[in-house]
């Protein structure tokens, strides 16, 4: 195995285990969330300050009185959106480290990253019209499934498999920032809720995204240390995608933009 580790070309990445061990850390060591107590306490303090500023801002503008039906609708959307972005944020810090642990060169890793960004660019062009035609709920479900498949590919130290995973990840990334917002706007209007309530939902979604990003960093480090694996955060992301898919399938209704597409002579209808 020592000779194979030195080899390149056709043997690249095939000698590594499916669950590579992170360097310089064992199972007996304390997770980072405990090691960096000072940073964690500072984070909590800053979050509290941001919360106070947000409360003061809303108090000056005046609180928006909403209905129980809207609060339930809003909470359901924010829960799904939080799970969706949690699965995305969990992967970020470990993509390069995982590829590097599989002994890929910087050039190979660069190709993998370009494939992901390139697929997001190519497929994102027509994604809006496709989502409007075939359904935004279906598109959000597709996001969960496609991104989960992308995470599963991380278990194989094979360049073609990982390349496929990057392409799938790029497609899912485009769906995340189109279909979820489109579904929310359409369903909000269909239920006849006031426009200012929609602004509140987007405000909470932005806050949720930031908070979830911080939580994902802590959770990813803990999961990586507990399972002693760089693949573990990707498996954790699959769990969140699964939860989001279950709620979407059970509580969301389908909406489409076919009418808008026809009125626009077929020139797309993406929000």
PDB file of C-alpha atoms in Angstrom:
ATOM      1  CA  UNK A   1       0.000   0.000   0.000  1.00  0.00           C
ATOM      2  CA  UNK A   2       2.928   2.333   0.556  1.00  0.00           C
ATOM      3  CA  UNK A   3       3.872   2.210  -3.117  1.00  0.00           C
ATOM      4  CA  UNK A   4       0.297   2.849  -4.158  1.00  0.00           C
ATOM      5  CA  UNK A   5       0.178   5.919  -1.949  1.00  0.00           C
ATOM      6  CA  UNK A   6       3.087   7.374  -3.849  1.00  0.00           C
ATOM      7  CA  UNK A   7       1.549   6.584  -7.193  1.00  0.00           C
ATOM      8  CA  UNK A   8      -0.460   9.018  -9.288  1.00  0.00           C
ATOM      9  CA  UNK A   9      -2.584   8.896 -12.379  1.00  0.00           C
ATOM     10  CA  UNK A  10      -4.896   5.894 -12.645  1.00  0.00           C
ATOM     11  CA  UNK A  11      -4.459   5.008  -8.953  1.00  0.00           C
ATOM     12  CA  UNK A  12      -5.367   8.443  -7.673  1.00  0.00           C
ATOM     13  CA  UNK A  13      -7.650   8.433  -4.683  1.00  0.00           C
ATOM     14  CA  UNK A  14      -8.235   4.639  -4.721  1.00  0.00           C
ATOM     15  CA  UNK A  15      -5.983   3.781  -1.779  1.00  0.00           C
ATOM     16  CA  UNK A  16      -7.749   5.875   0.831  1.00  0.00           C
ATOM     17  CA  UNK A  17     -10.394   4.477   3.209  1.00  0.00           C
ATOM     18  CA  UNK A  18     -14.026   5.475   2.757  1.00  0.00           C
ATOM     19  CA  UNK A  19     -13.946   7.330   6.047  1.00  0.00           C
ATOM     20  CA  UNK A  20     -10.645   9.242   6.188  1.00  0.00           C
ATOM     21  CA  UNK A  21      -9.424  10.204   9.613  1.00  0.00           C
ATOM     22  CA  UNK A  22      -8.860  13.919  10.248  1.00  0.00           C
ATOM     23  CA  UNK A  23      -5.250  14.742  10.997  1.00  0.00           C
ATOM     24  CA  UNK A  24      -4.118  15.553  14.478  1.00  0.00           C
ATOM     25  CA  UNK A  25      -7.322  14.543  16.254  1.00  0.00           C
ATOM     26  CA  UNK A  26      -8.480  11.344  17.885  1.00  0.00           C
ATOM     27  CA  UNK A  27     -11.739  10.118  19.309  1.00  0.00           C
ATOM     28  CA  UNK A  28     -10.597  10.796  22.850  1.00  0.00           C
ATOM     29  CA  UNK A  29     -10.084  14.512  22.304  1.00  0.00           C
ATOM     30  CA  UNK A  30     -12.650  17.126  23.199  1.00  0.00           C
ATOM     31  CA  UNK A  31     -14.739  18.521  20.341  1.00  0.00           C
ATOM     32  CA  UNK A  32     -13.977  22.013  19.066  1.00  0.00           C
ATOM     33  CA  UNK A  33     -17.185  23.448  20.491  1.00  0.00           C
ATOM     34  CA  UNK A  34     -15.688  22.811  23.959  1.00  0.00           C
ATOM     35  CA  UNK A  35     -12.074  23.611  23.062  1.00  0.00           C
ATOM     36  CA  UNK A  36     -12.902  27.071  21.782  1.00  0.00           C
ATOM     37  CA  UNK A  37     -15.060  28.117  24.709  1.00  0.00           C
ATOM     38  CA  UNK A  38     -14.004  31.747  24.428  1.00  0.00           C
ATOM     39  CA  UNK A  39     -15.154  32.015  20.823  1.00  0.00           C
ATOM     40  CA  UNK A  40     -18.400  30.225  21.592  1.00  0.00           C
ATOM     41  CA  UNK A  41     -19.192  32.593  24.472  1.00  0.00           C
ATOM     42  CA  UNK A  42     -18.354  35.572  22.279  1.00  0.00           C
ATOM     43  CA  UNK A  43     -20.679  34.182  19.632  1.00  0.00           C
ATOM     44  CA  UNK A  44     -23.525  33.889  22.132  1.00  0.00           C
ATOM     45  CA  UNK A  45     -22.927  37.459  23.300  1.00  0.00           C
ATOM     46  CA  UNK A  46     -22.952  38.823  19.742  1.00  0.00           C
ATOM     47  CA  UNK A  47     -26.135  36.898  18.934  1.00  0.00           C
ATOM     48  CA  UNK A  48     -27.788  38.379  22.019  1.00  0.00           C
ATOM     49  CA  UNK A  49     -26.735  41.872  20.939  1.00  0.00           C
ATOM     50  CA  UNK A  50     -28.093  41.310  17.424  1.00  0.00           C
ATOM     51  CA  UNK A  51     -31.342  40.061  18.914  1.00  0.00           C
ATOM     52  CA  UNK A  52     -31.668  43.176  21.057  1.00  0.00           C
ATOM     53  CA  UNK A  53     -30.971  45.435  18.067  1.00  0.00           C
ATOM     54  CA  UNK A  54     -33.567  43.593  15.997  1.00  0.00           C
ATOM     55  CA  UNK A  55     -36.120  43.885  18.791  1.00  0.00           C
ATOM     56  CA  UNK A  56     -35.422  47.610  19.140  1.00  0.00           C
ATOM     57  CA  UNK A  57     -35.731  48.114  15.376  1.00  0.00           C
ATOM     58  CA  UNK A  58     -39.061  46.315  15.223  1.00  0.00           C
ATOM     59  CA  UNK A  59     -40.295  48.247  18.249  1.00  0.00           C
ATOM     60  CA  UNK A  60     -39.591  51.582  16.555  1.00  0.00           C
ATOM     61  CA  UNK A  61     -41.366  50.498  13.361  1.00  0.00           C
ATOM     62  CA  UNK A  62     -44.247  49.020  15.292  1.00  0.00           C
ATOM     63  CA  UNK A  63     -45.036  45.348  15.620  1.00  0.00           C
ATOM     64  CA  UNK A  64     -46.938  43.658  12.803  1.00  0.00           C
ATOM     65  CA  UNK A  65     -50.083  41.917  13.953  1.00  0.00           C
ATOM     66  CA  UNK A  66     -50.485  38.636  12.090  1.00  0.00           C
ATOM     67  CA  UNK A  67     -53.025  35.824  12.169  1.00  0.00           C
ATOM     68  CA  UNK A  68     -52.520  32.371  13.736  1.00  0.00           C
ATOM     69  CA  UNK A  69     -52.905  30.812  10.283  1.00  0.00           C
ATOM     70  CA  UNK A  70     -50.062  32.918   8.924  1.00  0.00           C
ATOM     71  CA  UNK A  71     -47.817  32.161  11.902  1.00  0.00           C
ATOM     72  CA  UNK A  72     -48.287  28.443  11.287  1.00  0.00           C
ATOM     73  CA  UNK A  73     -47.577  28.895   7.575  1.00  0.00           C
ATOM     74  CA  UNK A  74     -44.502  30.995   8.321  1.00  0.00           C
ATOM     75  CA  UNK A  75     -43.147  28.586  10.939  1.00  0.00           C
ATOM     76  CA  UNK A  76     -43.517  25.633   8.566  1.00  0.00           C
ATOM     77  CA  UNK A  77     -41.649  27.423   5.800  1.00  0.00           C
ATOM     78  CA  UNK A  78     -38.856  28.621   8.080  1.00  0.00           C
ATOM     79  CA  UNK A  79     -38.395  25.131   9.514  1.00  0.00           C
ATOM     80  CA  UNK A  80     -38.045  23.631   6.038  1.00  0.00           C
ATOM     81  CA  UNK A  81     -35.789  26.449   4.867  1.00  0.00           C
ATOM     82  CA  UNK A  82     -33.633  26.095   7.977  1.00  0.00           C
ATOM     83  CA  UNK A  83     -33.154  22.363   7.348  1.00  0.00           C
ATOM     84  CA  UNK A  84     -32.383  23.018   3.676  1.00  0.00           C
ATOM     85  CA  UNK A  85     -29.666  25.575   4.360  1.00  0.00           C
ATOM     86  CA  UNK A  86     -28.315  23.548   7.295  1.00  0.00           C
ATOM     87  CA  UNK A  87     -27.604  20.680   4.920  1.00  0.00           C
ATOM     88  CA  UNK A  88     -25.830  23.086   2.590  1.00  0.00           C
ATOM     89  CA  UNK A  89     -23.758  24.814   5.273  1.00  0.00           C
ATOM     90  CA  UNK A  90     -22.651  21.543   6.890  1.00  0.00           C
ATOM     91  CA  UNK A  91     -20.681  20.554   3.802  1.00  0.00           C
ATOM     92  CA  UNK A  92     -18.714  23.710   3.060  1.00  0.00           C
ATOM     93  CA  UNK A  93     -15.798  23.468   5.508  1.00  0.00           C
ATOM     94  CA  UNK A  94     -14.999  19.844   4.643  1.00  0.00           C
ATOM     95  CA  UNK A  95     -15.148  19.629   0.853  1.00  0.00           C
ATOM     96  CA  UNK A  96     -11.528  20.594   0.180  1.00  0.00           C
ATOM     97  CA  UNK A  97     -10.253  18.686   3.222  1.00  0.00           C
ATOM     98  CA  UNK A  98     -12.013  15.527   2.055  1.00  0.00           C
ATOM     99  CA  UNK A  99     -10.656  15.776  -1.480  1.00  0.00           C
ATOM    100  CA  UNK A 100      -7.180  16.406  -0.108  1.00  0.00           C
ATOM    101  CA  UNK A 101      -7.410  13.370   2.180  1.00  0.00           C
ATOM    102  CA  UNK A 102      -8.140  11.265  -0.903  1.00  0.00           C
ATOM    103  CA  UNK A 103      -4.730  12.405  -2.254  1.00  0.00           C
ATOM    104  CA  UNK A 104      -6.062  14.361  -5.204  1.00  0.00           C
ATOM    105  CA  UNK A 105      -3.784  17.055  -6.564  1.00  0.00           C
ATOM    106  CA  UNK A 106      -4.682  20.738  -6.420  1.00  0.00           C
ATOM    107  CA  UNK A 107      -5.390  20.621 -10.123  1.00  0.00           C
ATOM    108  CA  UNK A 108      -7.848  17.751  -9.661  1.00  0.00           C
ATOM    109  CA  UNK A 109      -9.540  19.537  -6.771  1.00  0.00           C
ATOM    110  CA  UNK A 110      -9.762  22.684  -8.875  1.00  0.00           C
ATOM    111  CA  UNK A 111     -11.530  20.757 -11.626  1.00  0.00           C
ATOM    112  CA  UNK A 112     -14.022  19.390  -9.102  1.00  0.00           C
ATOM    113  CA  UNK A 113     -14.843  22.859  -7.782  1.00  0.00           C
ATOM    114  CA  UNK A 114     -15.149  24.324 -11.277  1.00  0.00           C
ATOM    115  CA  UNK A 115     -17.529  21.504 -12.208  1.00  0.00           C
ATOM    116  CA  UNK A 116     -19.769  22.413  -9.292  1.00  0.00           C
ATOM    117  CA  UNK A 117     -19.858  26.127 -10.036  1.00  0.00           C
ATOM    118  CA  UNK A 118     -20.181  25.488 -13.756  1.00  0.00           C
ATOM    119  CA  UNK A 119     -23.165  23.175 -13.362  1.00  0.00           C
ATOM    120  CA  UNK A 120     -24.872  25.757 -11.160  1.00  0.00           C
ATOM    121  CA  UNK A 121     -24.341  28.348 -13.890  1.00  0.00           C
ATOM    122  CA  UNK A 122     -25.507  26.160 -16.782  1.00  0.00           C
ATOM    123  CA  UNK A 123     -28.527  24.562 -15.151  1.00  0.00           C
ATOM    124  CA  UNK A 124     -29.507  27.735 -13.313  1.00  0.00           C
ATOM    125  CA  UNK A 125     -30.256  29.534 -16.595  1.00  0.00           C
ATOM    126  CA  UNK A 126     -33.411  27.582 -17.371  1.00  0.00           C
ATOM    127  CA  UNK A 127     -34.241  26.474 -13.863  1.00  0.00           C
ATOM    128  CA  UNK A 128     -36.799  29.222 -13.223  1.00  0.00           C
ATOM    129  CA  UNK A 129     -39.016  28.346 -16.188  1.00  0.00           C
ATOM    130  CA  UNK A 130     -38.726  24.613 -15.504  1.00  0.00           C
ATOM    131  CA  UNK A 131     -39.723  25.136 -11.891  1.00  0.00           C
ATOM    132  CA  UNK A 132     -42.752  27.199 -12.885  1.00  0.00           C
ATOM    133  CA  UNK A 133     -43.851  24.586 -15.393  1.00  0.00           C
ATOM    134  CA  UNK A 134     -43.390  21.383 -13.389  1.00  0.00           C
ATOM    135  CA  UNK A 135     -44.021  22.675  -9.881  1.00  0.00           C
ATOM    136  CA  UNK A 136     -42.132  24.488  -7.160  1.00  0.00           C
ATOM    137  CA  UNK A 137     -42.910  21.938  -4.478  1.00  0.00           C
ATOM    138  CA  UNK A 138     -41.554  19.218  -6.744  1.00  0.00           C
ATOM    139  CA  UNK A 139     -38.457  21.314  -7.345  1.00  0.00           C
ATOM    140  CA  UNK A 140     -37.851  21.713  -3.600  1.00  0.00           C
ATOM    141  CA  UNK A 141     -38.219  17.956  -3.160  1.00  0.00           C
ATOM    142  CA  UNK A 142     -35.755  17.502  -6.005  1.00  0.00           C
ATOM    143  CA  UNK A 143     -33.326  19.773  -4.153  1.00  0.00           C
ATOM    144  CA  UNK A 144     -33.387  17.480  -1.131  1.00  0.00           C
ATOM    145  CA  UNK A 145     -32.933  14.340  -3.222  1.00  0.00           C
ATOM    146  CA  UNK A 146     -30.256  15.690  -5.545  1.00  0.00           C
ATOM    147  CA  UNK A 147     -28.181  17.192  -2.751  1.00  0.00           C
ATOM    148  CA  UNK A 148     -28.473  13.979  -0.735  1.00  0.00           C
ATOM    149  CA  UNK A 149     -27.123  12.010  -3.707  1.00  0.00           C
ATOM    150  CA  UNK A 150     -24.287  14.506  -3.966  1.00  0.00           C
ATOM    151  CA  UNK A 151     -23.423  13.862  -0.323  1.00  0.00           C
ATOM    152  CA  UNK A 152     -23.462  10.091  -0.812  1.00  0.00           C
ATOM    153  CA  UNK A 153     -20.831  10.355  -3.546  1.00  0.00           C
ATOM    154  CA  UNK A 154     -18.351  11.609  -0.944  1.00  0.00           C
ATOM    155  CA  UNK A 155     -17.982   8.034   0.314  1.00  0.00           C
ATOM    156  CA  UNK A 156     -16.093   7.030  -2.837  1.00  0.00           C
ATOM    157  CA  UNK A 157     -12.524   8.121  -3.444  1.00  0.00           C
ATOM    158  CA  UNK A 158     -13.140   8.033  -7.189  1.00  0.00           C
ATOM    159  CA  UNK A 159     -12.647  11.107  -9.337  1.00  0.00           C
ATOM    160  CA  UNK A 160     -15.561  10.387 -11.737  1.00  0.00           C
ATOM    161  CA  UNK A 161     -17.937   9.714  -8.836  1.00  0.00           C
ATOM    162  CA  UNK A 162     -16.890  12.861  -7.002  1.00  0.00           C
ATOM    163  CA  UNK A 163     -17.170  14.825 -10.234  1.00  0.00           C
ATOM    164  CA  UNK A 164     -20.750  13.615 -10.600  1.00  0.00           C
ATOM    165  CA  UNK A 165     -21.375  14.655  -7.013  1.00  0.00           C
ATOM    166  CA  UNK A 166     -20.108  18.164  -7.696  1.00  0.00           C
ATOM    167  CA  UNK A 167     -22.376  18.498 -10.723  1.00  0.00           C
ATOM    168  CA  UNK A 168     -25.365  17.364  -8.658  1.00  0.00           C
ATOM    169  CA  UNK A 169     -24.396  19.757  -5.885  1.00  0.00           C
ATOM    170  CA  UNK A 170     -24.259  22.660  -8.326  1.00  0.00           C
ATOM    171  CA  UNK A 171     -27.748  21.872  -9.608  1.00  0.00           C
ATOM    172  CA  UNK A 172     -29.112  21.645  -6.069  1.00  0.00           C
ATOM    173  CA  UNK A 173     -27.459  24.929  -5.116  1.00  0.00           C
ATOM    174  CA  UNK A 174     -29.309  26.699  -7.920  1.00  0.00           C
ATOM    175  CA  UNK A 175     -32.611  25.209  -6.775  1.00  0.00           C
ATOM    176  CA  UNK A 176     -32.052  26.394  -3.206  1.00  0.00           C
ATOM    177  CA  UNK A 177     -31.971  30.064  -4.183  1.00  0.00           C
ATOM    178  CA  UNK A 178     -34.843  29.959  -6.685  1.00  0.00           C
ATOM    179  CA  UNK A 179     -37.544  27.412  -5.937  1.00  0.00           C
ATOM    180  CA  UNK A 180     -37.950  27.991  -2.210  1.00  0.00           C
ATOM    181  CA  UNK A 181     -38.499  31.725  -2.611  1.00  0.00           C
ATOM    182  CA  UNK A 182     -40.782  31.161  -5.587  1.00  0.00           C
ATOM    183  CA  UNK A 183     -42.937  28.713  -3.666  1.00  0.00           C
ATOM    184  CA  UNK A 184     -43.161  31.061  -0.683  1.00  0.00           C
ATOM    185  CA  UNK A 185     -44.218  34.086  -2.737  1.00  0.00           C
ATOM    186  CA  UNK A 186     -46.810  32.168  -4.736  1.00  0.00           C
ATOM    187  CA  UNK A 187     -48.327  30.440  -1.710  1.00  0.00           C
ATOM    188  CA  UNK A 188     -48.310  33.645   0.334  1.00  0.00           C
ATOM    189  CA  UNK A 189     -50.275  35.434  -2.381  1.00  0.00           C
ATOM    190  CA  UNK A 190     -52.614  32.499  -2.923  1.00  0.00           C
ATOM    191  CA  UNK A 191     -53.607  32.548   0.734  1.00  0.00           C
ATOM    192  CA  UNK A 192     -54.293  36.275   0.512  1.00  0.00           C
ATOM    193  CA  UNK A 193     -51.852  37.379   3.217  1.00  0.00           C
ATOM    194  CA  UNK A 194     -50.796  41.072   3.223  1.00  0.00           C
ATOM    195  CA  UNK A 195     -47.567  41.989   1.432  1.00  0.00           C
ATOM    196  CA  UNK A 196     -45.889  43.330   4.588  1.00  0.00           C
ATOM    197  CA  UNK A 197     -46.197  39.903   6.158  1.00  0.00           C
ATOM    198  CA  UNK A 198     -44.129  38.475   3.302  1.00  0.00           C
ATOM    199  CA  UNK A 199     -41.382  40.988   4.066  1.00  0.00           C
ATOM    200  CA  UNK A 200     -41.352  39.735   7.633  1.00  0.00           C
ATOM    201  CA  UNK A 201     -40.932  36.140   6.472  1.00  0.00           C
ATOM    202  CA  UNK A 202     -37.977  37.055   4.272  1.00  0.00           C
ATOM    203  CA  UNK A 203     -36.456  38.987   7.167  1.00  0.00           C
ATOM    204  CA  UNK A 204     -36.739  35.969   9.433  1.00  0.00           C
ATOM    205  CA  UNK A 205     -35.391  33.702   6.684  1.00  0.00           C
ATOM    206  CA  UNK A 206     -32.293  35.875   6.353  1.00  0.00           C
ATOM    207  CA  UNK A 207     -31.721  35.757  10.101  1.00  0.00           C
ATOM    208  CA  UNK A 208     -32.366  32.019  10.070  1.00  0.00           C
ATOM    209  CA  UNK A 209     -29.753  31.507   7.360  1.00  0.00           C
ATOM    210  CA  UNK A 210     -27.097  33.332   9.363  1.00  0.00           C
ATOM    211  CA  UNK A 211     -27.884  31.559  12.625  1.00  0.00           C
ATOM    212  CA  UNK A 212     -28.003  28.164  10.913  1.00  0.00           C
ATOM    213  CA  UNK A 213     -24.618  28.820   9.280  1.00  0.00           C
ATOM    214  CA  UNK A 214     -23.075  29.342  12.718  1.00  0.00           C
ATOM    215  CA  UNK A 215     -24.807  26.286  14.151  1.00  0.00           C
ATOM    216  CA  UNK A 216     -23.674  24.210  11.170  1.00  0.00           C
ATOM    217  CA  UNK A 217     -20.054  25.105  11.854  1.00  0.00           C
ATOM    218  CA  UNK A 218     -20.328  23.891  15.436  1.00  0.00           C
ATOM    219  CA  UNK A 219     -22.393  20.813  14.594  1.00  0.00           C
ATOM    220  CA  UNK A 220     -20.113  19.817  11.738  1.00  0.00           C
ATOM    221  CA  UNK A 221     -17.048  19.926  13.996  1.00  0.00           C
ATOM    222  CA  UNK A 222     -18.760  17.819  16.658  1.00  0.00           C
ATOM    223  CA  UNK A 223     -19.987  15.222  14.161  1.00  0.00           C
ATOM    224  CA  UNK A 224     -16.574  15.020  12.530  1.00  0.00           C
ATOM    225  CA  UNK A 225     -14.870  14.436  15.895  1.00  0.00           C
ATOM    226  CA  UNK A 226     -17.415  11.997  17.279  1.00  0.00           C
ATOM    227  CA  UNK A 227     -17.301   9.764  14.200  1.00  0.00           C
ATOM    228  CA  UNK A 228     -13.643  10.528  13.479  1.00  0.00           C
ATOM    229  CA  UNK A 229     -14.469  11.019   9.816  1.00  0.00           C
ATOM    230  CA  UNK A 230     -14.451  13.824   7.282  1.00  0.00           C
ATOM    231  CA  UNK A 231     -17.429  12.202   5.573  1.00  0.00           C
ATOM    232  CA  UNK A 232     -19.613  12.419   8.698  1.00  0.00           C
ATOM    233  CA  UNK A 233     -20.726  16.059   8.135  1.00  0.00           C
ATOM    234  CA  UNK A 234     -22.003  15.082   4.681  1.00  0.00           C
ATOM    235  CA  UNK A 235     -23.985  12.220   6.193  1.00  0.00           C
ATOM    236  CA  UNK A 236     -25.400  14.622   8.763  1.00  0.00           C
ATOM    237  CA  UNK A 237     -26.476  16.903   5.923  1.00  0.00           C
ATOM    238  CA  UNK A 238     -28.451  14.019   4.392  1.00  0.00           C
ATOM    239  CA  UNK A 239     -30.443  13.753   7.623  1.00  0.00           C
ATOM    240  CA  UNK A 240     -31.509  17.403   7.372  1.00  0.00           C
ATOM    241  CA  UNK A 241     -32.400  16.987   3.702  1.00  0.00           C
ATOM    242  CA  UNK A 242     -34.541  14.017   4.645  1.00  0.00           C
ATOM    243  CA  UNK A 243     -36.380  15.946   7.356  1.00  0.00           C
ATOM    244  CA  UNK A 244     -37.023  18.836   4.967  1.00  0.00           C
ATOM    245  CA  UNK A 245     -38.321  16.462   2.285  1.00  0.00           C
ATOM    246  CA  UNK A 246     -40.760  14.823   4.713  1.00  0.00           C
ATOM    247  CA  UNK A 247     -42.232  18.166   5.793  1.00  0.00           C
ATOM    248  CA  UNK A 248     -42.442  19.430   2.203  1.00  0.00           C
ATOM    249  CA  UNK A 249     -44.196  16.273   1.047  1.00  0.00           C
ATOM    250  CA  UNK A 250     -46.637  16.316   3.954  1.00  0.00           C
ATOM    251  CA  UNK A 251     -47.439  19.998   4.493  1.00  0.00           C
ATOM    252  CA  UNK A 252     -46.680  21.958   1.336  1.00  0.00           C
ATOM    253  CA  UNK A 253     -49.094  22.282  -1.569  1.00  0.00           C
ATOM    254  CA  UNK A 254     -47.967  22.428  -5.179  1.00  0.00           C
ATOM    255  CA  UNK A 255     -47.994  25.692  -7.082  1.00  0.00           C
ATOM    256  CA  UNK A 256     -46.887  26.462 -10.606  1.00  0.00           C
ATOM    257  CA  UNK A 257     -46.346  29.447 -12.840  1.00  0.00           C
ATOM    258  CA  UNK A 258     -47.815  27.986 -16.021  1.00  0.00           C
ATOM    259  CA  UNK A 259     -50.330  30.814 -16.370  1.00  0.00           C
ATOM    260  CA  UNK A 260     -47.575  33.379 -16.111  1.00  0.00           C
ATOM    261  CA  UNK A 261     -45.535  31.471 -18.692  1.00  0.00           C
ATOM    262  CA  UNK A 262     -48.425  31.465 -21.174  1.00  0.00           C
ATOM    263  CA  UNK A 263     -49.130  35.120 -20.639  1.00  0.00           C
ATOM    264  CA  UNK A 264     -45.493  35.848 -21.362  1.00  0.00           C
ATOM    265  CA  UNK A 265     -45.609  33.856 -24.624  1.00  0.00           C
ATOM    266  CA  UNK A 266     -43.593  31.066 -23.123  1.00  0.00           C
ATOM    267  CA  UNK A 267     -40.595  33.182 -22.140  1.00  0.00           C
ATOM    268  CA  UNK A 268     -40.145  31.735 -18.662  1.00  0.00           C
ATOM    269  CA  UNK A 269     -41.929  32.711 -15.514  1.00  0.00           C
ATOM    270  CA  UNK A 270     -39.328  32.340 -12.788  1.00  0.00           C
ATOM    271  CA  UNK A 271     -39.521  34.601  -9.811  1.00  0.00           C
TER     272      UNK A 271
END
